[in-house]
Structure formats: structure tokens, C-alpha cells
Amino acid sequence: MTTEFNELLPLSPDEKGQVWIVGSRDWVNHKINEFYVRRLVNDRVHFTPIIPAPFAPGKFMSVLEQ
């Protein structure tokens, strides 16, 4: 990202980012496993449990906090 985009972000430099995964339960589980296999995360414990997405009926979600 460029500096001008970084200035628009409402996060301070010491705040942690999040990755939201939303989709069918199987797809969310697949993406969690893919993040682990590709070594984007070193342990699946960094993901929240898969829960129904409150904003998308019939979809599930998990959040990766780094």
C-alpha cells in the first residue's frame, strides 16, 4: 500500500489487523487449512471458531487476528 492509503486507514501502527473469512462452512474450513498449509499462519489457533455470520444468512465466518 502507498503512504496515502496508509494515512486513510483508521488504525494506529500498534493495532493488529484482521482477516475475515466468510462463506459456506466447508469453504471457511478449507481456507483456514489453506492458510496453514501455505504457512501464512503457524497454527490454526489464531483463527476464531467457525460461527454463523450474523450479517449473511446461511453463511459462516472465522476471523484471523495477527
mmCIF file of C-alpha atoms in Angstrom, residues 6-57:
data_model
loop_
_atom_site.group_PDB
_atom_site.id
_atom_site.type_symbol
_atom_site.label_atom_id
_atom_site.label_comp_id
_atom_site.label_asym_id
_atom_site.label_seq_id
_atom_site.Cartn_x
_atom_site.Cartn_y
_atom_site.Cartn_z
ATOM 1 C CA ASN A 6 -1.997 4.134 4.917
ATOM 2 C CA GLU A 7 -2.997 7.622 6.058
ATOM 3 C CA LEU A 8 -6.650 6.835 5.292
ATOM 4 C CA LEU A 9 -6.666 3.712 7.472
ATOM 5 C CA PRO A 10 -8.274 4.332 10.871
ATOM 6 C CA LEU A 11 -5.750 2.040 12.621
ATOM 7 C CA SER A 12 -2.811 3.169 14.657
ATOM 8 C CA PRO A 13 0.508 1.457 13.855
ATOM 9 C CA ASP A 14 0.384 -0.678 17.020
ATOM 10 C CA GLU A 15 -3.086 -2.131 16.305
ATOM 11 C CA LYS A 16 -3.369 -5.623 14.864
ATOM 12 C CA GLY A 17 -5.114 -6.386 11.589
ATOM 13 C CA GLN A 18 -7.811 -8.951 10.924
ATOM 14 C CA VAL A 19 -8.674 -11.258 8.050
ATOM 15 C CA TRP A 20 -12.369 -12.224 7.852
ATOM 16 C CA ILE A 21 -13.298 -15.422 6.017
ATOM 17 C CA VAL A 22 -16.992 -15.669 5.129
ATOM 18 C CA GLY A 23 -18.685 -18.433 3.132
ATOM 19 C CA SER A 24 -20.073 -21.923 3.499
ATOM 20 C CA ARG A 25 -18.814 -23.901 6.486
ATOM 21 C CA ASP A 26 -16.757 -26.180 4.206
ATOM 22 C CA TRP A 27 -15.229 -23.270 2.301
ATOM 23 C CA VAL A 28 -14.264 -21.421 5.500
ATOM 24 C CA ASN A 29 -12.687 -24.593 6.882
ATOM 25 C CA HIS A 30 -10.839 -25.123 3.579
ATOM 26 C CA LYS A 31 -9.449 -21.568 3.660
ATOM 27 C CA ILE A 32 -8.286 -21.963 7.265
ATOM 28 C CA ASN A 33 -6.439 -25.149 6.251
ATOM 29 C CA GLU A 34 -5.020 -23.412 3.171
ATOM 30 C CA PHE A 35 -3.627 -20.557 5.290
ATOM 31 C CA TYR A 36 -1.918 -23.160 7.491
ATOM 32 C CA VAL A 37 -0.559 -25.310 4.640
ATOM 33 C CA ARG A 38 0.831 -22.269 2.812
ATOM 34 C CA ARG A 39 2.416 -21.167 6.099
ATOM 35 C CA LEU A 40 0.586 -17.849 6.237
ATOM 36 C CA VAL A 41 -0.132 -18.771 9.867
ATOM 37 C CA ASN A 42 1.948 -21.084 12.037
ATOM 38 C CA ASP A 43 -1.030 -22.517 13.968
ATOM 39 C CA ARG A 44 -4.777 -22.775 13.422
ATOM 40 C CA VAL A 45 -5.316 -21.434 16.950
ATOM 41 C CA HIS A 46 -5.001 -17.897 15.522
ATOM 42 C CA PHE A 47 -8.470 -18.300 13.959
ATOM 43 C CA THR A 48 -11.699 -17.829 15.879
ATOM 44 C CA PRO A 49 -14.070 -20.805 15.886
ATOM 45 C CA ILE A 50 -16.321 -21.054 12.828
ATOM 46 C CA ILE A 51 -19.649 -19.402 13.678
ATOM 47 C CA PRO A 52 -22.769 -18.395 11.716
ATOM 48 C CA ALA A 53 -22.203 -14.981 10.120
ATOM 49 C CA PRO A 54 -24.669 -12.544 11.739
ATOM 50 C CA PHE A 55 -24.804 -10.357 8.614
ATOM 51 C CA ALA A 56 -25.148 -13.101 5.963
ATOM 52 C CA PRO A 57 -27.927 -15.671 6.413
#
